[in-house]
């Protein structure tokens, strides 16, 4: 289902907006930094879903852009049969951040979706925006154009939040194969959570309204189906689940409004808390992201705070868009990667014709521990031992993050001065070393905490204990 949270700059202690969240998927997750690339004339990309998807379709090829932007994202290997690698979003060199969140459509739309649907799936849209968009509004317009030209391959309805330093847009894509979508602008005074993504009343009588965009058929199709005959156009009631803001959304939006009302407003630790709290985050969360939506002096200095799995059991560390490498511990591993259960790190299998028996994961990665897997171990220990683990683990994470946040500002200042002096490579080297060091420090902290809790678990839990999995009390 996933989760996203946008906080406008007027609520921010540091004067810029924030976008945070996580993805809800069962498979492995890994961090990637994708370089800017020039593509040959006529290059194509394959998009959509195949017959094996939960809501089946037909894969198609669409034109690739001549140039794609540098960006960083978290990828994963499985969700409802959507072809891997999949992404919910990240941050690009133009300062556009993306979060993808499920948003179910009404049952009628799901049932009328063609069984041979074609077009871009939710991950395709998130990836293409990261590759091409230079503004949040431009991201909406890009998706609208692609859907109009090529269609959308749905899994029942979806949404995105696209954000830049000035504004954000919530875009809902509805099932049904009709190219239906709507988008709402979020400004400096907005606080908006998505899980699911929602838009309520749309001013359809004012097509020039600056805060809303929608597909040309949004109203006419509803009229033709008998779902709308005038008056306020509540798009959630007409095309969505008619539930409005779910309980978890209402709770976290109220909590963040309370924090925004304080003299100190909302800072990094508040955004991290909102992505970490056990009321919202558990085993389904595959990672954590918090993006400060700043206008960097150079795109290489743009930062995304990353947690290796659900932030309930993983500390956040900064990753810079300009850095060239990330530790293999945070890259792809075979653990929970779809398809790896029947593959080998053995080239003889390829020689004998068993192409699909060769692992897709670099062997170097498998020589390292996996941050995602180690964080999962800590999560399960915390859940097994109960609420008493939350305060000490989160306090340790908070100390790590506060220390790194202070160091981050110093490193950014040094890097900015170095770039002004023409020492670009040296600036990137400093930032890369800092980020990689702190990512490894975060992993070390996670493993040490897990070691301590495992001792408690050995004492507190019978060796033959079975039964249902234990988790914290989540709102959703």
C-alpha angles and dihedrals in degrees: 000000000000130000135240133183127191123190118187121230095252088067094048126102091212097045099249134096125255135217121190140159148112142245124248109217134130100227135080121291131208138179120243136185109200118199125228109266138195113218128207119252109273096025114154137197127210114234142171132041134298134224091278093064122108087248100029128222146149124276115233137183122239130183118278119225117257089240130022124200129243110257144159126226145155115250131196137184110232145033123144093326096303107152115259145275092057130180138189093200144273136184133306135202092260089062095253114143124195135200123180120206133175116252114178122223125218115282093250091060093047091051094049093052108118116250088226094047116162137192139075117331124218093270092047089055093048092048095046090051090052089049099045117013122102097182139024093247089045088055090058092047091048092052091045092053093047093048091048092050103036107014131234128270106216135194091201105304134324146191141205136200112215115190140178134170092283107038148341135227130209108211121191119198113198128211123240103084092258098114091244118166142147133194133198126198120234116203140189093291096048129114110182133169125190124205094143104009112242144188119182126187116013121200094230091166089064107055091173094057107139095219101053139055127177144171116275091245098047095108101026094054092050090051092048091053093048092244095118132032103168141298126076112001105223100184093191091057095042102041105009137054095290090230098110114198111007119225095260092051092049091049098049095041089053092047092052092046088055091051091046090055092062118098090247093049120195123336137172093280090056092052090048091049090052091053094041106043113121089227089071108018130065143125094321092064109094098191142337131245133185119178123190103213098221134150100243122209086234128011090238089068094059111122135211119186108221134196116194095226135352104337090234084083105019133066121230121244130181122255120191123218091224098055115109101212141024125203114276087235087073095043130086117310131178094244107113091348108144113245096016094102091080098038132091139206087235123110091199088077090062092048090054091052100261096126095162091053093070115095116247091209118093111251090229089064091054091055088065131064116258117244091204093053095044091050090050089054090054091047093054092048090051092049093046093051095041140215095339089074096058101075099047095042094046092044089055090048091048093053090050092049095046092051092047092046091056092048091046093064092050092049092047091051092050091046093050091052091047092052091049088053091053095255097125098146091048091051092052091048091054093048093046092051091048095048095045092047092052093044088056091045089054091050091049090051091050093050093047092051090049091051090053094047092046089063089054091046091052091055097039101041127062112240091236095047114145131159134106121330116268123227141166121268105272126186091221 
